[in-house]
PDB file of C-alpha atoms in Angstrom:
ATOM      1  CA  MET A   5     -17.455   8.196   0.103  1.00  0.00           C
ATOM      2  CA  THR A   6     -17.596   6.091   3.501  1.00  0.00           C
ATOM      3  CA  VAL A   7     -17.223   2.384   2.887  1.00  0.00           C
ATOM      4  CA  ARG A   8     -20.066   0.561   4.559  1.00  0.00           C
ATOM      5  CA  GLN A   9     -19.753  -2.972   5.919  1.00  0.00           C
ATOM      6  CA  ASP A  10     -22.060  -5.399   4.177  1.00  0.00           C
ATOM      7  CA  ASP A  11     -20.998  -8.072   7.006  1.00  0.00           C
ATOM      8  CA  PRO A  12     -20.661  -6.565  10.629  1.00  0.00           C
ATOM      9  CA  GLY A  13     -17.634  -8.930  11.209  1.00  0.00           C
ATOM     10  CA  THR A  14     -15.676  -7.677   8.171  1.00  0.00           C
ATOM     11  CA  VAL A  15     -12.575  -5.613   9.100  1.00  0.00           C
ATOM     12  CA  LEU A  16     -12.297  -2.503   6.743  1.00  0.00           C
ATOM     13  CA  ALA A  17      -8.961  -1.151   5.726  1.00  0.00           C
ATOM     14  CA  ALA A  18      -7.413   1.006   3.074  1.00  0.00           C
ATOM     15  CA  GLY A  19      -4.073   1.521   1.574  1.00  0.00           C
ATOM     16  CA  CYS A  20      -2.096   2.498  -1.542  1.00  0.00           C
ATOM     17  CA  VAL A  21       0.647   1.370  -4.005  1.00  0.00           C
ATOM     18  CA  LEU A  22       2.729   4.309  -3.216  1.00  0.00           C
ATOM     19  CA  TRP A  23       4.787   5.126  -6.302  1.00  0.00           C
ATOM     20  CA  ARG A  24       7.292   7.915  -7.562  1.00  0.00           C
ATOM     21  CA  ARG A  25       9.437   8.565 -10.476  1.00  0.00           C
ATOM     22  CA  PRO A  26      13.029   8.303  -9.653  1.00  0.00           C
ATOM     23  CA  ALA A  27      15.057  11.496  -9.936  1.00  0.00           C
ATOM     24  CA  THR A  28      17.577   9.789 -12.411  1.00  0.00           C
ATOM     25  CA  PRO A  29      15.695   7.182 -14.388  1.00  0.00           C
ATOM     26  CA  HIS A  30      17.939   4.464 -15.495  1.00  0.00           C
ATOM     27  CA  GLU A  31      17.637   1.169 -17.245  1.00  0.00           C
ATOM     28  CA  GLY A  32      14.076   1.753 -18.120  1.00  0.00           C
ATOM     29  CA  ARG A  33      12.976   2.444 -14.511  1.00  0.00           C
ATOM     30  CA  GLY A  34      10.148   4.777 -14.974  1.00  0.00           C
ATOM     31  CA  VAL A  35       8.497   4.241 -11.561  1.00  0.00           C
ATOM     32  CA  GLU A  36       9.592   2.975  -8.154  1.00  0.00           C
ATOM     33  CA  ILE A  37       7.143   1.305  -5.729  1.00  0.00           C
ATOM     34  CA  CYS A  38       7.309   1.836  -1.996  1.00  0.00           C
ATOM     35  CA  VAL A  39       7.131  -1.357   0.070  1.00  0.00           C
ATOM     36  CA  VAL A  40       7.006  -1.327   3.774  1.00  0.00           C
ATOM     37  CA  HIS A  41       8.470  -3.861   6.310  1.00  0.00           C
ATOM     38  CA  ARG A  42       6.375  -4.705   9.285  1.00  0.00           C
ATOM     39  CA  PRO A  43       8.412  -6.118  11.951  1.00  0.00           C
ATOM     40  CA  LYS A  44       5.202  -7.528  13.821  1.00  0.00           C
ATOM     41  CA  TYR A  45       4.648  -9.905  10.988  1.00  0.00           C
ATOM     42  CA  ASP A  46       8.254  -9.677   9.427  1.00  0.00           C
ATOM     43  CA  ASP A  47       6.662  -9.269   6.005  1.00  0.00           C
ATOM     44  CA  TRP A  48       6.903  -6.735   3.137  1.00  0.00           C
ATOM     45  CA  SER A  49       3.745  -5.140   2.060  1.00  0.00           C
ATOM     46  CA  HIS A  50       1.960  -1.910   0.683  1.00  0.00           C
ATOM     47  CA  PRO A  51       1.041   0.630   3.154  1.00  0.00           C
ATOM     48  CA  LYS A  52      -2.394   0.052   4.484  1.00  0.00           C
ATOM     49  CA  GLY A  53      -4.402  -0.161   7.738  1.00  0.00           C
ATOM     50  CA  LYS A  54      -7.705  -0.535   9.433  1.00  0.00           C
ATOM     51  CA  LEU A  55     -10.222   2.376   8.987  1.00  0.00           C
ATOM     52  CA  LYS A  56     -11.385   4.501  11.894  1.00  0.00           C
ATOM     53  CA  ARG A  57     -15.087   4.509  12.536  1.00  0.00           C
ATOM     54  CA  GLY A  58     -16.851   6.379   9.984  1.00  0.00           C
ATOM     55  CA  GLU A  59     -13.458   7.276   8.171  1.00  0.00           C
ATOM     56  CA  ASP A  60     -13.765   7.836   4.454  1.00  0.00           C
ATOM     57  CA  ALA A  61     -11.719   5.090   2.746  1.00  0.00           C
ATOM     58  CA  SER A  62      -9.684   7.278   0.725  1.00  0.00           C
ATOM     59  CA  ALA A  63      -8.913   9.517   3.686  1.00  0.00           C
ATOM     60  CA  GLY A  64      -7.896   6.479   5.704  1.00  0.00           C
ATOM     61  CA  ALA A  65      -5.471   5.328   2.627  1.00  0.00           C
ATOM     62  CA  VAL A  66      -3.800   8.811   2.884  1.00  0.00           C
ATOM     63  CA  ARG A  67      -3.595   8.785   6.471  1.00  0.00           C
ATOM     64  CA  GLU A  68      -2.083   5.295   6.459  1.00  0.00           C
ATOM     65  CA  VAL A  69       0.558   6.095   3.706  1.00  0.00           C
ATOM     66  CA  ARG A  70       1.620   9.196   6.115  1.00  0.00           C
ATOM     67  CA  GLU A  71       1.805   7.171   9.282  1.00  0.00           C
ATOM     68  CA  GLU A  72       3.812   4.008   7.750  1.00  0.00           C
ATOM     69  CA  THR A  73       6.027   5.973   5.222  1.00  0.00           C
ATOM     70  CA  GLY A  74       6.241   9.577   6.228  1.00  0.00           C
ATOM     71  CA  HIS A  75       5.152  10.456   2.772  1.00  0.00           C
ATOM     72  CA  ASP A  76       2.263  12.767   1.684  1.00  0.00           C
ATOM     73  CA  CYS A  77       0.678  11.499  -1.555  1.00  0.00           C
ATOM     74  CA  ALA A  78      -1.651  12.158  -4.386  1.00  0.00           C
ATOM     75  CA  LEU A  79      -4.378   9.784  -4.846  1.00  0.00           C
ATOM     76  CA  GLY A  80      -5.022   8.356  -8.588  1.00  0.00           C
ATOM     77  CA  ALA A  81      -6.672   5.361  -9.910  1.00  0.00           C
ATOM     78  CA  VAL A  82      -8.755   3.201  -7.823  1.00  0.00           C
ATOM     79  CA  LEU A  83      -6.887  -0.337  -7.640  1.00  0.00           C
ATOM     80  CA  PRO A  84      -8.751  -3.675  -6.899  1.00  0.00           C
ATOM     81  CA  THR A  85     -10.274  -4.195  -3.524  1.00  0.00           C
ATOM     82  CA  VAL A  86      -8.480  -7.327  -1.785  1.00  0.00           C
ATOM     83  CA  ARG A  87     -10.426  -9.480   0.471  1.00  0.00           C
ATOM     84  CA  TYR A  88      -8.966 -12.233   2.777  1.00  0.00           C
ATOM     85  CA  LEU A  89      -9.097 -13.794   6.142  1.00  0.00           C
ATOM     86  CA  ALA A  90      -6.848 -12.211   9.046  1.00  0.00           C
ATOM     87  CA  SER A  91      -6.907 -13.885  12.339  1.00  0.00           C
ATOM     88  CA  GLY A  92     -10.028 -15.608  11.262  1.00  0.00           C
ATOM     89  CA  ARG A  93     -11.999 -12.772  10.289  1.00  0.00           C
ATOM     90  CA  PRO A  94     -12.758 -11.300   6.792  1.00  0.00           C
ATOM     91  CA  LYS A  95     -10.830  -8.268   5.917  1.00  0.00           C
ATOM     92  CA  GLN A  96     -11.508  -5.904   2.935  1.00  0.00           C
ATOM     93  CA  VAL A  97      -8.929  -3.592   1.926  1.00  0.00           C
ATOM     94  CA  SER A  98      -9.551  -0.789  -0.693  1.00  0.00           C
ATOM     95  CA  TYR A  99      -6.594   0.325  -2.638  1.00  0.00           C
ATOM     96  CA  TRP A 100      -5.563   3.391  -4.616  1.00  0.00           C
ATOM     97  CA  ALA A 101      -2.574   4.348  -6.662  1.00  0.00           C
ATOM     98  CA  ALA A 102      -0.746   7.091  -5.017  1.00  0.00           C
ATOM     99  CA  GLU A 103       2.003   9.373  -6.179  1.00  0.00           C
ATOM    100  CA  ALA A 104       4.456  10.224  -3.199  1.00  0.00           C
ATOM    101  CA  THR A 105       4.497  14.159  -3.231  1.00  0.00           C
ATOM    102  CA  SER A 106       6.841  14.892  -0.172  1.00  0.00           C
ATOM    103  CA  GLY A 107       8.034  13.467   2.788  1.00  0.00           C
ATOM    104  CA  THR A 108      10.891  11.446   4.628  1.00  0.00           C
ATOM    105  CA  PHE A 109      10.724   8.072   6.305  1.00  0.00           C
ATOM    106  CA  ALA A 110      11.313   7.590   9.930  1.00  0.00           C
ATOM    107  CA  ALA A 111      11.167   4.095  11.579  1.00  0.00           C
ATOM    108  CA  ASN A 112       8.106   3.640  13.738  1.00  0.00           C
ATOM    109  CA  ARG A 113       6.334   0.984  15.776  1.00  0.00           C
ATOM    110  CA  GLU A 114       4.370  -0.509  12.702  1.00  0.00           C
ATOM    111  CA  VAL A 115       7.045   0.049   9.980  1.00  0.00           C
ATOM    112  CA  ASP A 116      10.842  -0.219  10.650  1.00  0.00           C
ATOM    113  CA  ARG A 117      11.927  -0.040   7.054  1.00  0.00           C
ATOM    114  CA  ILE A 118      10.661   1.002   3.534  1.00  0.00           C
ATOM    115  CA  ALA A 119      12.146   0.260   0.161  1.00  0.00           C
ATOM    116  CA  TRP A 120      11.700   2.106  -3.159  1.00  0.00           C
ATOM    117  CA  LEU A 121      11.980  -0.584  -5.866  1.00  0.00           C
ATOM    118  CA  SER A 122      11.452  -1.147  -9.651  1.00  0.00           C
ATOM    119  CA  PRO A 123       8.119  -2.951 -10.400  1.00  0.00           C
ATOM    120  CA  PRO A 124       9.953  -6.582 -10.735  1.00  0.00           C
ATOM    121  CA  GLU A 125      11.858  -5.879  -7.453  1.00  0.00           C
ATOM    122  CA  ALA A 126       8.784  -4.823  -5.672  1.00  0.00           C
ATOM    123  CA  ARG A 127       6.894  -8.038  -6.927  1.00  0.00           C
ATOM    124  CA  ALA A 128       9.929 -10.336  -5.857  1.00  0.00           C
ATOM    125  CA  ARG A 129       9.946  -8.464  -2.399  1.00  0.00           C
ATOM    126  CA  LEU A 130       6.427  -8.473  -1.484  1.00  0.00           C
ATOM    127  CA  THR A 131       5.399 -11.235   0.786  1.00  0.00           C
ATOM    128  CA  GLN A 132       1.837 -12.033  -0.330  1.00  0.00           C
ATOM    129  CA  PRO A 133       0.897 -13.044  -3.833  1.00  0.00           C
ATOM    130  CA  ARG A 134      -2.325 -10.664  -3.439  1.00  0.00           C
ATOM    131  CA  ASP A 135       0.138  -7.635  -2.976  1.00  0.00           C
ATOM    132  CA  ARG A 136       1.957  -8.515  -6.102  1.00  0.00           C
ATOM    133  CA  VAL A 137      -1.147  -8.328  -8.226  1.00  0.00           C
ATOM    134  CA  LEU A 138      -1.588  -4.656  -7.110  1.00  0.00           C
ATOM    135  CA  VAL A 139       1.703  -3.917  -8.704  1.00  0.00           C
ATOM    136  CA  ASP A 140       0.255  -4.972 -12.106  1.00  0.00           C
ATOM    137  CA  ALA A 141      -2.751  -3.004 -11.472  1.00  0.00           C
ATOM    138  CA  LEU A 142      -0.710   0.162 -10.788  1.00  0.00           C
ATOM    139  CA  LEU A 143       1.235  -0.442 -14.000  1.00  0.00           C
ATOM    140  CA  ASP A 144      -1.997  -0.826 -15.701  1.00  0.00           C
ATOM    141  CA  ALA A 145      -3.394   2.291 -14.243  1.00  0.00           C
ATOM    142  CA  LEU A 146      -0.202   4.081 -15.312  1.00  0.00           C
ATOM    143  CA  HIS A 147      -0.168   2.745 -18.571  1.00  0.00           C
ATOM    144  CA  THR A 148       3.367   1.410 -18.056  1.00  0.00           C
ATOM    145  CA  THR A 149       4.959  -1.868 -18.634  1.00  0.00           C
TER     146      THR A 149
END
């Protein structure tokens, strides 16, 4: 399904809350969440980016995860759509839960670091409150506390 703009000025984007099960779970760490550092903004967020013209939102989310983290992923539950102003323009970001399936990170122009963190650590590291809410939505979707 291709996302359509209701307002022609809205920037459409898509992303994922990327997660994995650690190889050796410890201290109740059932999942780890990947957060990305964007040097342009000096912030930590979930992998996301603008959709290409006519691009399906789910395909764009998978593409952005691969571009920003080097990982392939399997999309899961739809998470809440986030709306906010970016540079004075409305932005709408569609999100999915996505399990990392393979890949290796290599620093790039957009993302210079990633971190795999427990949910509480991810909440603390994320810069924007709107991104923290998505951690809770992921845990609800995975039926994890």
